[in-house]
Short mmCIF file of C-alpha atoms in Angstrom, two decimals:
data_model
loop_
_atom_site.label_atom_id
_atom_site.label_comp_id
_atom_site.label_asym_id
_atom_site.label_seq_id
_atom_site.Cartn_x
_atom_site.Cartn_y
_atom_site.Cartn_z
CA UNK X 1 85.40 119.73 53.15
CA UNK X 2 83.03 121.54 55.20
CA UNK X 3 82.82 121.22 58.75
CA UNK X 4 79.15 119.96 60.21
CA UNK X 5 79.86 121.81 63.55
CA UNK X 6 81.60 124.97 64.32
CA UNK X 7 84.97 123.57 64.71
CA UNK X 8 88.51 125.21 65.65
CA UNK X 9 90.95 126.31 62.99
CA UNK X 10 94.57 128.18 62.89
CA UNK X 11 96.47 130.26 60.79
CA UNK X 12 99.79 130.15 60.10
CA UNK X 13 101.13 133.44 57.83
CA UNK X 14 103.91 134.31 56.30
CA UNK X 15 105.39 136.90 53.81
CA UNK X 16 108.25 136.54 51.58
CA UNK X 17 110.51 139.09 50.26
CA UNK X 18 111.23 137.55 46.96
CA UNK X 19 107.44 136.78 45.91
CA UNK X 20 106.07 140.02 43.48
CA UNK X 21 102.53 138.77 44.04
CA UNK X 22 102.83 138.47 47.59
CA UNK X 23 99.70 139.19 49.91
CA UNK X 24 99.95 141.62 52.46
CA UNK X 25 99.64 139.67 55.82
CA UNK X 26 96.24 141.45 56.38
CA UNK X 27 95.14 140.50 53.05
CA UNK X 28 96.26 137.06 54.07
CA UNK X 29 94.54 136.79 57.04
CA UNK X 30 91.34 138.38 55.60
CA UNK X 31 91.58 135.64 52.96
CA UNK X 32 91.98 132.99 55.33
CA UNK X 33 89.44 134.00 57.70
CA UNK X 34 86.65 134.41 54.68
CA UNK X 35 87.70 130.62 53.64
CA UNK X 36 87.32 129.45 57.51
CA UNK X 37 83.94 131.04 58.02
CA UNK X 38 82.57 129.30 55.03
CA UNK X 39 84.37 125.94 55.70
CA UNK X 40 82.09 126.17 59.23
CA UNK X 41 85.28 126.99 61.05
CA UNK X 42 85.97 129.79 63.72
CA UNK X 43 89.83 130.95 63.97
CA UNK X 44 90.75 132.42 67.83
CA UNK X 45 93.21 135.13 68.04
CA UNK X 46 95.31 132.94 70.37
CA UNK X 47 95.91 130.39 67.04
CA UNK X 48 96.98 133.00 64.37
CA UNK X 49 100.71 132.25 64.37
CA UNK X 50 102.20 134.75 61.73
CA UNK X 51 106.07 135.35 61.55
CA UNK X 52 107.66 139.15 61.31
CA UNK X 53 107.98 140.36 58.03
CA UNK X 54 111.44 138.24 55.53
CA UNK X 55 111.72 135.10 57.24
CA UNK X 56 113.02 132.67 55.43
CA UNK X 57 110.66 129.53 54.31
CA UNK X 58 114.00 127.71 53.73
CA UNK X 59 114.65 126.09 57.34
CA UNK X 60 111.41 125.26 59.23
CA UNK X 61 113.61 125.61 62.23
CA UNK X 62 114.10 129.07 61.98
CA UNK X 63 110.76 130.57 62.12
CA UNK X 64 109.72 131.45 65.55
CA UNK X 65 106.12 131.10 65.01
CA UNK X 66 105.89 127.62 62.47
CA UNK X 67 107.44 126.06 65.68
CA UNK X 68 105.54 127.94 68.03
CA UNK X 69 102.36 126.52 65.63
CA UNK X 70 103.61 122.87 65.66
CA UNK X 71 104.18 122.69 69.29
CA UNK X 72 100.32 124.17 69.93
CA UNK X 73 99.23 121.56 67.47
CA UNK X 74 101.67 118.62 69.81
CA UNK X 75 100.78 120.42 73.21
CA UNK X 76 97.40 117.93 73.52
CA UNK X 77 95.26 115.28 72.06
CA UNK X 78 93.04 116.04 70.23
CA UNK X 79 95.19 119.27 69.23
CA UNK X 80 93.48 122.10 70.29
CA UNK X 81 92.88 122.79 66.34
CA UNK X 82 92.16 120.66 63.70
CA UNK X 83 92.46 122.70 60.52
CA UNK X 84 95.76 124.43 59.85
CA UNK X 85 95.16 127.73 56.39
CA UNK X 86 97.92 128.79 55.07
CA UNK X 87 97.34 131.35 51.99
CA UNK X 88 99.53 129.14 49.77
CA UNK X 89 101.73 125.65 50.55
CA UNK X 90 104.64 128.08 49.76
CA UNK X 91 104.25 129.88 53.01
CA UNK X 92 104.17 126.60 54.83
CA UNK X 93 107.38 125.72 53.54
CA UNK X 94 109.40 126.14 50.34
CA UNK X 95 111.61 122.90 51.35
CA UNK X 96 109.57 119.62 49.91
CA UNK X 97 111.51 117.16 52.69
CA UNK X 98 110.23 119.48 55.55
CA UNK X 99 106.92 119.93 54.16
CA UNK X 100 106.42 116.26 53.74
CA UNK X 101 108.33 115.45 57.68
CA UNK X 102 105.63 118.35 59.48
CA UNK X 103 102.20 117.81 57.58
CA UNK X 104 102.85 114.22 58.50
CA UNK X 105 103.34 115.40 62.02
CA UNK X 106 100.40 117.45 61.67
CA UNK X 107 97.95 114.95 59.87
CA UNK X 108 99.06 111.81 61.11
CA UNK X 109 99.87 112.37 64.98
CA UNK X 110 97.93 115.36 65.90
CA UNK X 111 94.71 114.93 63.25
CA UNK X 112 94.93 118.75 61.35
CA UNK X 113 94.44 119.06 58.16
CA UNK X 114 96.71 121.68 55.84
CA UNK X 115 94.40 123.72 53.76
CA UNK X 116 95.91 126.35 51.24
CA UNK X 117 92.89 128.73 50.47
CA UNK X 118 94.48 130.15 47.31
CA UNK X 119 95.49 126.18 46.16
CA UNK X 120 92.11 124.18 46.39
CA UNK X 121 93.31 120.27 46.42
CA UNK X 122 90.97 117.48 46.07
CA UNK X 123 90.68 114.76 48.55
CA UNK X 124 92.17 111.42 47.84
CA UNK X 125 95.21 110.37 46.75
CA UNK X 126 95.05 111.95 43.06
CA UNK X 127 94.86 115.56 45.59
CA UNK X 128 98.05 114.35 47.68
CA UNK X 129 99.69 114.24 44.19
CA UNK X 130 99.23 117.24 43.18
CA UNK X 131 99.92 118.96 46.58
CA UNK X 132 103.09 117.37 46.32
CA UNK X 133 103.94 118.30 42.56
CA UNK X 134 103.01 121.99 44.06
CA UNK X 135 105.67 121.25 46.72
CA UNK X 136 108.05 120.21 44.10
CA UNK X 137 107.68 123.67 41.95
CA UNK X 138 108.07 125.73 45.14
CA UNK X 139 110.88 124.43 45.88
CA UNK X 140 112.71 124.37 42.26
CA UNK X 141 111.62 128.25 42.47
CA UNK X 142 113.55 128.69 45.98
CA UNK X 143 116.71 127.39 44.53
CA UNK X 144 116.52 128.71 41.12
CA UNK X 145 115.67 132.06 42.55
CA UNK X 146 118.50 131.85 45.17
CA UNK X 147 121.11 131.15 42.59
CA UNK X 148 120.16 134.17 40.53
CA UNK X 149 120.23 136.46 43.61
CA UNK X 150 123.39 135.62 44.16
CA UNK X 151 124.89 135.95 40.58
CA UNK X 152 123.50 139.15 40.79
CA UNK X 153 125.09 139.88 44.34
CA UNK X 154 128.20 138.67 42.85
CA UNK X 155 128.14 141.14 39.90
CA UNK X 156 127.38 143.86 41.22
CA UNK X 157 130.83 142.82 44.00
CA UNK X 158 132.83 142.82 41.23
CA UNK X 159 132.03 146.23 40.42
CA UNK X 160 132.77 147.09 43.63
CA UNK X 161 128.85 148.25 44.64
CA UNK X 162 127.16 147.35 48.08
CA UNK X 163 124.05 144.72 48.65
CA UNK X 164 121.94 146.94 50.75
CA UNK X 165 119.87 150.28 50.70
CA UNK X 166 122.60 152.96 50.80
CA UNK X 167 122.30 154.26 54.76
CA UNK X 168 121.36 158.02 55.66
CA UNK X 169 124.12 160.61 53.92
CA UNK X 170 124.24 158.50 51.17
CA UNK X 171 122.89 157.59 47.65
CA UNK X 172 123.10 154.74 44.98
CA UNK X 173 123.99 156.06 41.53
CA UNK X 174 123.19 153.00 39.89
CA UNK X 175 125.34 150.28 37.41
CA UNK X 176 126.43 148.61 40.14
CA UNK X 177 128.61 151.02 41.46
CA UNK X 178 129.57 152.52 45.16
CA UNK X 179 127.33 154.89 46.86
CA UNK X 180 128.44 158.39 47.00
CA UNK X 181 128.07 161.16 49.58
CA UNK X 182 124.27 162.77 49.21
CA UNK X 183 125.49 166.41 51.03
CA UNK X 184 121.87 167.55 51.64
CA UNK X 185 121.66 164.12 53.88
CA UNK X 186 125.08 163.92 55.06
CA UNK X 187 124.59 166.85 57.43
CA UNK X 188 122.24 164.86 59.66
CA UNK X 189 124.77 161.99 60.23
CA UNK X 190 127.49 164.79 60.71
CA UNK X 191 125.25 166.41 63.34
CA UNK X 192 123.94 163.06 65.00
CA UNK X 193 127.50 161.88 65.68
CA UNK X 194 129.44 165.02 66.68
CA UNK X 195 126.11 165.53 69.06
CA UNK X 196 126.29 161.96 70.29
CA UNK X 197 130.56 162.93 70.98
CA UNK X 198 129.71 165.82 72.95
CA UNK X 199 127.59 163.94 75.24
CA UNK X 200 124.33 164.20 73.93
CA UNK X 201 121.78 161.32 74.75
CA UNK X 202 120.38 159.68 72.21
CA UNK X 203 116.85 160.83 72.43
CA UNK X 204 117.63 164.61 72.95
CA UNK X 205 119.29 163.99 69.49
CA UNK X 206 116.16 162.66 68.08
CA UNK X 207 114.31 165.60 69.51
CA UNK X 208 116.59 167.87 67.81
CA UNK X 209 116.40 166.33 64.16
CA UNK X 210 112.83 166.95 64.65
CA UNK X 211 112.79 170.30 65.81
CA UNK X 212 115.10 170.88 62.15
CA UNK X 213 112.23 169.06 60.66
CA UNK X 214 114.39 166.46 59.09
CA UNK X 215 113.53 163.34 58.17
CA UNK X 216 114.26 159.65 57.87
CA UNK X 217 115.19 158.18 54.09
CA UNK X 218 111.57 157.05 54.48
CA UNK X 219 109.83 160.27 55.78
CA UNK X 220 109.50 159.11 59.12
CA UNK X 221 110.56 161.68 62.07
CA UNK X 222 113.49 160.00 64.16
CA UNK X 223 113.31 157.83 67.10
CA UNK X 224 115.56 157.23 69.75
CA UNK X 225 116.31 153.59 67.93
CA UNK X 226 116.70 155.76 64.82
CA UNK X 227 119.62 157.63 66.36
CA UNK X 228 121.08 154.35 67.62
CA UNK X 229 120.96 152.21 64.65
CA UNK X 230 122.68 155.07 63.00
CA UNK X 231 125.57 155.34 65.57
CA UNK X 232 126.23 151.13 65.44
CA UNK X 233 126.21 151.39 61.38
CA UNK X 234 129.28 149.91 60.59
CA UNK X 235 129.32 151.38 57.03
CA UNK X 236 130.08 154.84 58.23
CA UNK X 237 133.05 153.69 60.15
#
């Protein structure tokens, strides 16, 4: 529905790690702002609540910004918004019991609507339906997908290979099995830690795996936290 007045909107944004057709949260924000401004509604900076990139959509109570959102939306009455767009229901939450338990919070005690711009919903109760049906599928896809990610976590166990990207120094050789020792990489780690033993701060390290022109595993030059994240890696211990 189309708002008669300039009225005030929010966003609420989130990306998920396990979605292949996931929007950028740019591109999600650029969607949501084109479907405001033709809805009649203007979004402030101040009410874009997006959470850092992986959060979960599993537990509502673990995403710093949702809650951050719904107490903005509580804080006064009216609530300082009255038109929540999310880019899909899925990013508002993949559980149907906590979907259901906040847009009742948000419709029925604070007066904001949920719009998905990417999921257009008729009014009425034929619209709630279907919203919920949607709710219903993203959730079955949570589970289902969580129980194949871990089958596959638990295969590749049993063949004795790691769940995570293979740290500086070393490389995955695929099939499930353990990482083994990349020696054009290995060097740096050698060099950061015997460095770091002789007293070495961890910035003039950085500085120096510059100056040999190395590079990160993604291209990047090293950092300070570079050199530090490398030093608390458990894996090389």
């Amino acid at each position: 529905m189309k708002a008669t007045t300039l009225e005030i909107g929010a966003a609420y944004i989130r990306v998920s790690t396990d979605d292949q057709t996931e929007l950028s949260p740019d591109a999600q924000l650029r969607t949501i702002m084109d479907s405001a401004k033709q809805d009649g509604f203007v979004i402030p900076q101040e009410f874009i609540f997006e959470e850092e990139r992986g959060i979960s959509g599993r537990k509502a109570e673990n995403r710093p910004a949702f809650q951050r959102m719904i107490a903005t939306a509580k804080s006064q009455s009216p609530a300082p918004f009255s038109r929540l767009y999310v880019w899909k229901f899925s990013r508002f939450a993949r559980n149907q019991e906590e979907s259901t338990f906040y847009k009742g919070i948000l419709r029925k005690k604070c007066g904001v609507e949920v719009k998905s711009v990417s999921e257009p919903i008729a009014e009425g109760m034929f619209g709630r339906l279907i919203e919920t049906i949607i709710e219903w599928f993203d959730e079955y896809y949570s589970y289902n997908l969580s129980g194949e990610v871990i089958r596959g976590m638990t295969e590749k166990a049993l063949r004795h290979g790691y769940q995570l990207v293979p740290p500086i120094g070393y490389k995955a050789v695929g099939g499930g099995k353990p990482y083994v020792i990349d020696e054009d990489a290995y060097k740096i780690v050698e060099f950061i830690f015997q460095s770091y033993h002789n007293g070495m701060n961890m910035t003039a390290i950085s500085r120096a795996c510059n100056a040999n022109q190395w590079k990160t595993p993604r291209g990047n030059p090293f950092e300070r936290r570079t050199i530090e994240r490398i030093l608390q890696n458990k894996f090389y211990t």
